[in-house]
Short mmCIF file of C-alpha atoms in Angstrom, two decimals:
data_model
loop_
_atom_site.label_atom_id
_atom_site.label_comp_id
_atom_site.label_asym_id
_atom_site.label_seq_id
_atom_site.Cartn_x
_atom_site.Cartn_y
_atom_site.Cartn_z
CA MET D 1 0.00 0.00 0.00
CA ARG D 2 1.55 3.28 -1.14
CA PHE D 3 0.73 6.47 0.75
CA ASN D 4 1.08 9.48 -1.54
CA LYS D 5 -0.01 13.10 -1.08
CA GLU D 6 -3.55 12.39 -2.28
CA THR D 7 -3.90 9.52 0.20
CA PHE D 8 -2.81 11.74 3.09
CA VAL D 9 -5.20 14.52 2.05
CA ALA D 10 -8.12 12.07 1.81
CA GLY D 11 -7.02 10.38 5.06
CA PHE D 12 -6.98 13.65 6.98
CA ALA D 13 -10.34 14.60 5.46
CA LEU D 14 -11.81 11.28 6.56
CA PHE D 15 -10.30 11.67 10.03
CA SER D 16 -11.81 15.13 10.41
CA MET D 17 -15.28 13.93 9.41
CA PHE D 18 -15.06 11.13 12.00
CA PHE D 19 -13.53 13.23 14.76
CA GLY D 20 -16.37 15.28 16.21
CA ALA D 21 -18.09 16.09 19.48
CA GLY D 22 -18.36 12.60 20.93
CA ASN D 23 -14.87 11.63 19.83
CA LEU D 24 -13.44 14.52 21.79
CA MET D 25 -15.61 14.42 24.91
CA LEU D 26 -16.16 10.72 25.61
CA PRO D 27 -12.59 9.33 26.00
CA PRO D 28 -11.31 11.59 28.86
CA LEU D 29 -14.20 10.83 31.24
CA LEU D 30 -14.10 7.18 30.23
CA GLY D 31 -10.41 7.05 31.14
CA TYR D 32 -11.00 9.03 34.33
CA LYS D 33 -13.54 6.44 35.54
CA ALA D 34 -11.58 3.51 34.14
CA GLY D 35 -8.64 4.27 36.39
CA ASP D 36 -6.14 1.41 36.50
CA ALA D 37 -8.22 -0.55 33.96
CA TRP D 38 -7.56 2.08 31.28
CA PHE D 39 -5.90 -0.41 28.92
CA LEU D 40 -8.92 -2.73 28.81
CA VAL D 41 -11.19 0.24 28.23
CA ILE D 42 -9.00 1.39 25.34
CA MET D 43 -9.21 -2.06 23.73
CA GLY D 44 -13.00 -2.17 24.01
CA PHE D 45 -13.40 1.40 22.80
CA ALA D 46 -11.06 0.78 19.87
CA ILE D 47 -13.15 -2.12 18.59
CA SER D 48 -16.40 -0.17 18.32
CA ALA D 49 -14.89 3.25 17.55
CA VAL D 50 -11.91 2.35 15.33
CA VAL D 51 -11.90 -1.24 14.01
CA ILE D 52 -15.59 -1.45 13.03
CA PRO D 53 -15.59 2.02 11.36
CA LEU D 54 -12.38 1.11 9.52
CA LEU D 55 -14.06 -2.04 8.21
CA GLY D 56 -16.94 0.19 7.11
CA ILE D 57 -14.54 2.23 4.99
CA PHE D 58 -13.10 -1.00 3.54
CA ALA D 59 -16.65 -2.05 2.65
CA HIS D 60 -17.16 1.27 0.83
CA ALA D 61 -13.89 0.71 -1.06
CA ARG D 62 -15.20 -2.66 -2.15
CA LEU D 63 -18.72 -1.52 -3.12
CA GLN D 64 -18.02 2.05 -4.36
CA GLY D 65 -21.72 2.74 -4.63
CA THR D 66 -24.11 4.38 -2.21
CA MET D 67 -25.19 3.42 1.29
CA LEU D 68 -28.12 1.57 -0.30
CA ASP D 69 -25.62 -1.07 -1.39
CA PHE D 70 -24.82 -1.97 2.22
CA ALA D 71 -28.17 -3.69 2.73
CA LYS D 72 -29.30 -4.43 -0.82
CA LYS D 73 -28.80 -8.19 -0.36
CA VAL D 74 -31.44 -8.16 2.38
CA SER D 75 -33.99 -6.43 0.17
CA PRO D 76 -34.33 -3.07 -1.61
CA THR D 77 -37.13 -2.04 0.75
CA PHE D 78 -35.14 -2.90 3.87
CA SER D 79 -32.10 -1.10 2.46
CA LEU D 80 -34.14 2.06 1.85
CA ILE D 81 -35.68 1.99 5.35
CA TYR D 82 -32.29 1.38 6.95
CA CYS D 83 -30.69 4.28 5.07
CA ILE D 84 -33.51 6.67 5.93
CA LEU D 85 -33.23 5.73 9.63
CA VAL D 86 -29.46 6.20 9.65
CA TYR D 87 -29.58 9.59 7.95
CA LEU D 88 -32.50 10.72 10.11
CA ILE D 89 -30.60 9.75 13.26
CA SER D 90 -27.44 11.42 11.94
CA ILE D 91 -29.00 14.84 11.30
CA THR D 92 -31.09 14.85 14.49
CA LEU D 93 -28.52 13.61 17.05
CA PRO D 94 -24.77 13.62 16.25
CA SER D 95 -24.93 16.64 13.94
CA PRO D 96 -26.80 18.91 16.42
CA ARG D 97 -24.61 17.57 19.23
CA THR D 98 -21.60 19.13 17.51
CA ALA D 99 -23.26 22.56 17.77
CA SER D 100 -24.18 21.97 21.41
CA VAL D 101 -20.62 21.01 22.32
CA THR D 102 -19.21 23.97 20.42
CA HIS D 103 -21.53 26.33 22.29
CA GLU D 104 -20.83 24.90 25.76
CA MET D 105 -17.06 24.68 25.41
CA ALA D 106 -15.95 27.15 22.77
CA ILE D 107 -18.46 30.00 22.64
CA GLN D 108 -20.41 30.52 25.85
CA PRO D 109 -17.38 30.65 28.22
CA PHE D 110 -15.87 33.51 26.20
CA PHE D 111 -18.83 35.44 24.80
CA GLY D 112 -21.80 34.50 27.00
CA THR D 113 -24.14 34.25 24.01
CA ASN D 114 -27.21 32.01 23.93
CA ALA D 115 -27.44 28.66 22.17
CA TRP D 116 -29.79 29.95 19.46
CA LEU D 117 -27.24 32.43 18.13
CA THR D 118 -24.39 29.93 18.27
CA SER D 119 -26.23 27.14 16.45
CA THR D 120 -27.67 29.53 13.84
CA ILE D 121 -24.27 30.91 12.86
CA TYR D 122 -22.71 27.46 13.18
CA PHE D 123 -25.10 25.73 10.77
CA ALA D 124 -25.06 28.69 8.39
CA LEU D 125 -21.32 28.03 8.00
CA VAL D 126 -21.96 24.28 7.70
CA LEU D 127 -24.43 24.99 4.89
CA LEU D 128 -21.87 27.17 3.13
CA PHE D 129 -19.33 24.32 3.14
CA VAL D 130 -21.91 21.72 2.09
CA LEU D 131 -23.06 23.78 -0.88
CA ASN D 132 -19.42 24.05 -1.96
CA ARG D 133 -18.83 20.32 -1.54
CA SER D 134 -16.41 20.01 -4.45
CA LYS D 135 -13.82 21.68 -2.20
CA ILE D 136 -14.53 19.59 0.90
CA LEU D 137 -11.67 17.09 0.55
CA SER D 138 -9.16 19.84 -0.11
CA LEU D 139 -10.30 22.14 2.70
CA LEU D 140 -10.64 19.41 5.31
CA GLY D 141 -7.63 17.36 4.29
CA LYS D 142 -5.13 20.15 3.71
CA PHE D 143 -6.05 22.68 6.36
CA LEU D 144 -8.60 21.93 9.08
CA SER D 145 -7.81 18.32 9.97
CA PRO D 146 -4.03 18.72 10.49
CA ILE D 147 -4.76 21.59 12.91
CA ILE D 148 -7.21 19.40 14.85
CA PHE D 149 -4.71 16.55 15.07
CA ILE D 150 -1.82 18.77 16.21
CA VAL D 151 -3.83 20.57 18.92
CA VAL D 152 -5.31 17.43 20.50
CA LEU D 153 -1.99 15.59 20.27
CA SER D 154 -0.33 18.48 22.11
CA ILE D 155 -2.80 18.18 25.00
CA ILE D 156 -2.21 14.42 25.19
CA CYS D 157 1.60 14.64 25.12
CA ILE D 158 1.74 17.36 27.76
CA SER D 159 -0.70 15.39 29.95
CA ILE D 160 1.42 12.25 29.75
CA PHE D 161 4.91 13.72 30.02
CA SER D 162 4.21 16.51 32.52
CA MET D 163 2.68 14.29 35.20
CA GLN D 164 5.50 13.56 37.62
CA THR D 165 3.53 11.34 40.02
CA PRO D 166 0.23 10.43 38.32
CA ALA D 167 -2.52 9.26 40.69
CA ILE D 168 -4.44 6.54 38.89
CA ASN D 169 -7.47 5.46 40.89
CA PRO D 170 -9.00 1.98 41.01
CA SER D 171 -11.49 1.39 38.21
CA GLU D 172 -15.19 2.13 38.72
CA PHE D 173 -16.15 -0.46 36.10
CA GLU D 174 -16.92 -4.12 36.78
CA THR D 175 -16.36 -4.99 33.11
CA PRO D 176 -14.05 -2.28 31.71
CA PHE D 177 -13.64 -3.91 28.30
CA ILE D 178 -17.43 -4.08 27.75
CA LYS D 179 -17.87 -0.55 29.08
CA GLY D 180 -15.33 0.73 26.58
CA LEU D 181 -16.98 -1.23 23.78
CA LEU D 182 -20.45 0.16 24.50
CA GLU D 183 -19.20 3.69 25.10
CA GLY D 184 -17.72 3.55 21.61
CA TYR D 185 -21.29 3.43 20.29
CA GLN D 186 -21.70 7.06 21.38
CA THR D 187 -19.01 8.22 18.95
CA PHE D 188 -21.38 7.22 16.09
CA ASP D 189 -18.22 6.18 14.21
CA ALA D 190 -19.67 2.95 12.76
CA ILE D 191 -22.64 4.91 11.44
CA GLY D 192 -20.24 7.64 10.41
CA ALA D 193 -18.29 5.11 8.34
CA VAL D 194 -21.27 4.24 6.16
CA VAL D 195 -22.26 7.93 5.88
CA VAL D 196 -18.99 9.81 5.36
CA GLY D 197 -17.40 6.96 3.41
CA GLY D 198 -19.98 7.69 0.75
CA VAL D 199 -18.99 11.37 0.85
CA ILE D 200 -15.42 10.43 -0.07
CA ILE D 201 -16.63 8.29 -2.99
CA VAL D 202 -18.99 10.94 -4.36
CA SER D 203 -16.30 13.62 -3.97
CA LEU D 204 -13.87 11.48 -5.97
CA LYS D 205 -16.45 11.00 -8.72
CA ILE D 206 -17.14 14.72 -8.83
CA LYS D 207 -13.41 15.25 -9.36
CA GLY D 208 -13.59 12.80 -12.26
CA GLU D 209 -11.81 9.94 -10.50
CA ASN D 210 -13.67 6.90 -11.86
CA ASN D 211 -10.91 4.29 -11.91
CA PHE D 212 -12.33 1.56 -9.63
CA ASP D 213 -9.02 -0.03 -8.62
CA ARG D 214 -7.30 3.31 -8.06
CA ASN D 215 -10.17 4.61 -5.95
CA ARG D 216 -10.24 1.36 -3.96
CA LYS D 217 -6.57 1.75 -3.03
CA LEU D 218 -7.07 5.43 -2.21
CA ILE D 219 -10.09 4.75 0.01
CA ILE D 220 -8.39 1.86 1.84
CA GLY D 221 -5.20 3.88 2.33
CA SER D 222 -7.06 6.94 3.60
CA GLY D 223 -9.14 4.69 5.88
CA ILE D 224 -6.01 3.17 7.42
CA LEU D 225 -4.52 6.62 8.04
CA ALA D 226 -7.76 7.88 9.58
CA GLY D 227 -8.03 4.73 11.73
CA VAL D 228 -4.46 5.10 13.04
CA GLY D 229 -5.11 8.76 13.83
CA LEU D 230 -8.33 7.95 15.68
CA PHE D 231 -6.68 5.19 17.73
CA VAL D 232 -3.78 7.42 18.75
CA ILE D 233 -6.15 10.18 19.86
CA TYR D 234 -8.61 7.88 21.63
CA ALA D 235 -5.92 5.92 23.47
CA GLY D 236 -4.12 9.11 24.42
CA MET D 237 -7.25 10.84 25.71
CA ILE D 238 -8.39 7.79 27.71
CA TYR D 239 -4.97 7.35 29.30
CA SER D 240 -4.72 11.09 29.98
CA GLY D 241 -8.10 10.96 31.73
CA ALA D 242 -6.87 8.11 33.92
CA LEU D 243 -3.78 10.13 34.92
CA PHE D 244 -5.95 12.88 36.41
CA GLY D 245 -7.76 10.52 38.78
CA ALA D 246 -7.04 12.59 41.91
CA ASP D 247 -7.42 16.04 40.35
CA PHE D 248 -11.18 16.35 39.88
CA ASP D 249 -14.45 15.55 41.63
CA THR D 250 -15.91 12.12 40.92
CA ASP D 251 -19.14 13.61 39.54
CA ILE D 252 -17.42 15.95 37.09
CA SER D 253 -19.10 16.35 33.69
CA ARG D 254 -17.53 15.50 30.35
CA THR D 255 -17.14 19.14 29.31
CA ASP D 256 -15.74 20.25 32.68
CA LEU D 257 -13.19 17.42 32.70
CA LEU D 258 -11.96 18.25 29.22
CA SER D 259 -11.73 21.96 30.11
CA GLY D 260 -9.93 21.13 33.35
CA MET D 261 -7.42 18.89 31.59
CA SER D 262 -6.61 21.58 29.03
CA LEU D 263 -6.19 24.17 31.82
CA LYS D 264 -3.82 21.92 33.78
CA THR D 265 -1.73 21.00 30.74
CA LEU D 266 -1.63 24.24 28.74
CA GLY D 267 -2.61 26.83 31.34
CA ASN D 268 -4.91 29.71 30.39
CA ILE D 269 -3.86 29.43 26.78
CA GLY D 270 -5.26 25.90 26.93
CA LYS D 271 -8.75 27.34 26.91
CA VAL D 272 -8.03 29.04 23.62
CA PHE D 273 -6.49 25.88 22.13
CA LEU D 274 -9.41 23.82 23.35
CA SER D 275 -11.92 26.26 21.84
CA ILE D 276 -10.18 26.01 18.48
CA LEU D 277 -10.06 22.22 18.73
CA VAL D 278 -13.72 21.86 19.73
CA GLY D 279 -14.93 24.23 17.04
CA LEU D 280 -12.92 22.57 14.25
CA ALA D 281 -13.58 18.97 15.31
CA CYS D 282 -17.30 19.49 15.65
CA PHE D 283 -17.64 21.57 12.51
CA THR D 284 -15.93 19.11 10.18
CA THR D 285 -18.12 16.27 11.45
CA ALA D 286 -21.31 18.27 10.91
CA VAL D 287 -20.19 19.07 7.36
CA GLY D 288 -19.60 15.38 6.66
CA ILE D 289 -22.99 14.31 8.04
CA VAL D 290 -25.02 16.96 6.22
CA THR D 291 -23.13 16.38 2.96
CA GLY D 292 -23.67 12.61 3.17
CA THR D 293 -27.39 13.05 3.83
CA ALA D 294 -27.79 15.52 0.97
CA ASP D 295 -25.88 13.18 -1.37
CA PHE D 296 -28.24 10.33 -0.49
CA ILE D 297 -31.42 12.32 -1.18
CA LYS D 298 -29.87 13.71 -4.36
CA GLY D 299 -29.24 10.15 -5.55
CA MET D 300 -32.86 9.19 -4.83
CA TYR D 301 -34.01 12.02 -7.10
CA ASN D 302 -31.82 11.15 -10.08
CA GLY D 303 -29.00 13.53 -9.24
CA SER D 304 -31.23 16.55 -8.66
CA GLN D 305 -29.17 19.49 -7.40
CA LYS D 306 -32.39 21.01 -6.08
CA ALA D 307 -32.94 17.94 -3.87
CA TYR D 308 -29.36 18.29 -2.59
CA PHE D 309 -29.91 21.96 -1.79
CA ILE D 310 -33.25 21.45 -0.01
CA THR D 311 -31.93 18.50 2.03
CA ALA D 312 -28.90 20.49 3.15
CA ILE D 313 -31.14 23.34 4.30
CA VAL D 314 -33.53 21.01 6.16
CA ALA D 315 -30.63 19.21 7.85
CA CYS D 316 -29.13 22.50 8.99
CA VAL D 317 -32.49 23.79 10.28
CA LEU D 318 -32.91 20.57 12.30
CA GLY D 319 -29.39 21.10 13.58
CA VAL D 320 -30.30 24.57 14.82
CA LEU D 321 -33.45 23.31 16.55
CA MET D 322 -31.90 20.25 18.22
CA GLY D 323 -28.67 22.07 19.00
CA GLN D 324 -30.46 24.06 21.72
CA PHE D 325 -30.38 21.08 24.09
CA ASP D 326 -27.37 20.50 26.32
CA VAL D 327 -24.82 17.81 25.50
CA HIS D 328 -25.79 15.47 28.35
CA TYR D 329 -29.42 15.45 27.23
CA ILE D 330 -28.57 14.68 23.59
CA ILE D 331 -26.27 11.83 24.65
CA ASN D 332 -29.03 10.28 26.77
CA VAL D 333 -31.62 10.65 24.01
CA ALA D 334 -29.24 8.94 21.58
CA ILE D 335 -28.92 5.73 23.63
CA PRO D 336 -32.16 3.99 22.46
CA ALA D 337 -31.46 4.87 18.83
CA LEU D 338 -27.94 3.50 19.12
CA MET D 339 -29.02 0.29 20.86
CA PHE D 340 -31.30 -0.41 17.89
CA ILE D 341 -29.38 0.80 14.84
CA TYR D 342 -25.78 0.08 15.91
CA PRO D 343 -26.02 -3.76 15.97
CA ILE D 344 -27.59 -3.73 12.50
CA THR D 345 -24.89 -1.38 11.22
CA ILE D 346 -22.06 -3.47 12.67
CA ILE D 347 -23.45 -6.67 11.14
CA LEU D 348 -23.96 -5.05 7.73
CA ILE D 349 -20.37 -3.78 7.79
CA LEU D 350 -19.01 -7.22 8.70
CA LEU D 351 -21.09 -8.95 6.03
CA ASN D 352 -19.94 -6.49 3.38
CA VAL D 353 -16.24 -7.06 4.05
CA LEU D 354 -16.51 -10.86 3.97
CA PRO D 355 -15.89 -12.69 0.67
CA ASN D 356 -18.99 -13.09 -1.50
CA ARG D 357 -18.97 -16.88 -1.15
CA PHE D 358 -19.88 -16.44 2.53
CA THR D 359 -22.50 -13.73 2.09
CA SER D 360 -25.32 -14.85 -0.18
CA SER D 361 -28.64 -13.04 -0.07
CA LEU D 362 -30.01 -15.80 2.15
CA VAL D 363 -27.14 -15.35 4.61
CA PHE D 364 -27.61 -11.58 4.62
CA ARG D 365 -31.35 -11.82 5.30
CA THR D 366 -31.06 -14.44 8.02
CA VAL D 367 -28.20 -12.79 9.92
CA VAL D 368 -29.80 -9.33 9.79
CA ILE D 369 -33.20 -10.65 10.93
CA VAL D 370 -31.58 -12.53 13.83
CA THR D 371 -29.63 -9.39 14.78
CA ILE D 372 -32.79 -7.27 14.82
CA LEU D 373 -34.75 -9.81 16.89
CA PHE D 374 -32.05 -10.25 19.53
CA SER D 375 -31.33 -6.51 19.79
CA ILE D 376 -34.95 -5.74 20.71
CA PRO D 377 -34.49 -6.56 24.44
CA ASP D 378 -31.52 -4.17 24.65
CA PHE D 379 -33.55 -1.49 22.91
CA LEU D 380 -36.55 -1.95 25.21
CA GLY D 381 -34.27 -1.83 28.23
CA SER D 382 -32.84 1.50 27.05
CA ILE D 383 -36.32 3.12 26.95
CA GLY D 384 -37.23 2.33 30.54
CA MET D 385 -38.48 -1.25 30.27
CA GLN D 386 -35.48 -2.80 31.97
CA ASP D 387 -37.59 -4.61 34.59
CA TYR D 388 -39.58 -6.39 31.88
CA VAL D 389 -36.64 -7.52 29.74
CA ALA D 390 -34.13 -8.24 32.52
CA PRO D 391 -35.17 -11.93 32.85
CA VAL D 392 -34.74 -12.38 29.09
CA LEU D 393 -31.35 -10.67 29.04
CA LYS D 394 -30.11 -12.88 31.89
CA VAL D 395 -30.87 -15.97 29.83
CA LEU D 396 -29.35 -14.73 26.56
CA PRO D 397 -25.55 -15.02 26.15
CA LEU D 398 -23.90 -11.63 26.78
CA GLY D 399 -27.38 -10.21 27.45
CA VAL D 400 -26.34 -8.61 30.74
CA TYR D 401 -23.67 -6.70 28.78
CA SER D 402 -26.15 -5.24 26.25
CA LEU D 403 -24.72 -7.54 23.56
CA ALA D 404 -27.51 -10.11 23.36
CA TRP D 405 -27.50 -9.90 19.55
CA LEU D 406 -23.81 -10.70 18.99
CA LEU D 407 -23.56 -14.47 19.52
CA PRO D 408 -26.89 -15.33 17.80
CA ALA D 409 -25.83 -13.27 14.77
CA LEU D 410 -22.48 -15.06 14.52
CA VAL D 411 -24.15 -18.46 14.96
CA ALA D 412 -26.66 -17.59 12.24
CA LEU D 413 -23.79 -16.63 9.92
CA VAL D 414 -22.03 -19.97 10.43
CA VAL D 415 -25.20 -22.10 10.31
CA MET D 416 -26.55 -20.49 7.15
CA ASN D 417 -23.23 -20.94 5.37
CA ILE D 418 -23.15 -24.63 6.33
CA PHE D 419 -26.78 -24.98 5.21
CA SER D 420 -26.06 -23.28 1.86
CA LYS D 421 -23.07 -25.50 1.14
CA THR D 422 -24.97 -28.65 2.18
CA LYS D 423 -27.89 -27.68 -0.04
CA ARG D 424 -25.61 -27.21 -3.03
CA PHE D 425 -23.91 -30.53 -2.35
CA PHE D 426 -27.19 -32.44 -2.48
#
């Protein structure tokens, strides 16, 4: 795999579209609570927030179509419903969350303005970028993303190397690996992979890059670079959070911990650096989400630029409306949606990276149906019905860890492949 200038530009662009509000805010508090179990938390977090998203990019490199192709082997109707749900979730939760984080950490502490003004200006700028999408790869890859990476890496390095006697507390988690795995859901990175991966493909086609093999190598290379960057940042932020175990109150919020860490590592200038980092990281993710959604609707209407324009405006208006809520509220609201859509997304990504001989239409349908059925108890538990589903989750393998769908899905994959081969033999 050769990494040339174009690969690095695309890789940084991909990294910037992944690295948003949740990616910045979740790891420090996770590490702070993980304490001496920080390594296990990193491993769990990396699976759901780095490895699975990276496989999603590989799937895009293989398909080089739209997100509809991810679930087309199940059925066209299911694929359409799945895509609509993913894009609807994306523009109503992670995209507005970027504005909320920007307001709470980068705008309000300095200017004291209200959330309405912040989110209105914020999404007006997002819309400007989205409507000039032919320049997205260049702007994100050459300018914004390197700045994001350098600033956050500076905070991590100073945190690690300036702590003379770090006080790492005992872990609060009974199962740190599982906690890290599930917390990785909140980054939306697996969903982001199927959304922003399509943005990269469409952007390449707009530039006239239609060589399938060349694009495949470029997408895979940029995905690897983005994945390495994400892992370095996540691992560094989690470990840095663990190092500050004795420096903050146990009930500290995500935003306060991140602000406190920047103050202790970079002093007063840390607030300025953090503001820049938060604004850039959140903004690039919002641009990627809105662009991906607009691309999808445009494709449904035979490449209509009007459909692209209207969708971008609607997505930005929703961002302004939802962006008024505080970060903690948006994160809590997102949990039920994630418990339902994330297992399906993970399974679709895994199926799309497996060789075709293992993923017939029958295999796709069976595995996805099993995943949906066994993820229902986790979903119901996340909306306040825990008492009703608890007996079921205790019986199901990994059910107590909110992973009741995982083993049945893998068993269905193996069984259906054996059945298919046996059927052909006879």
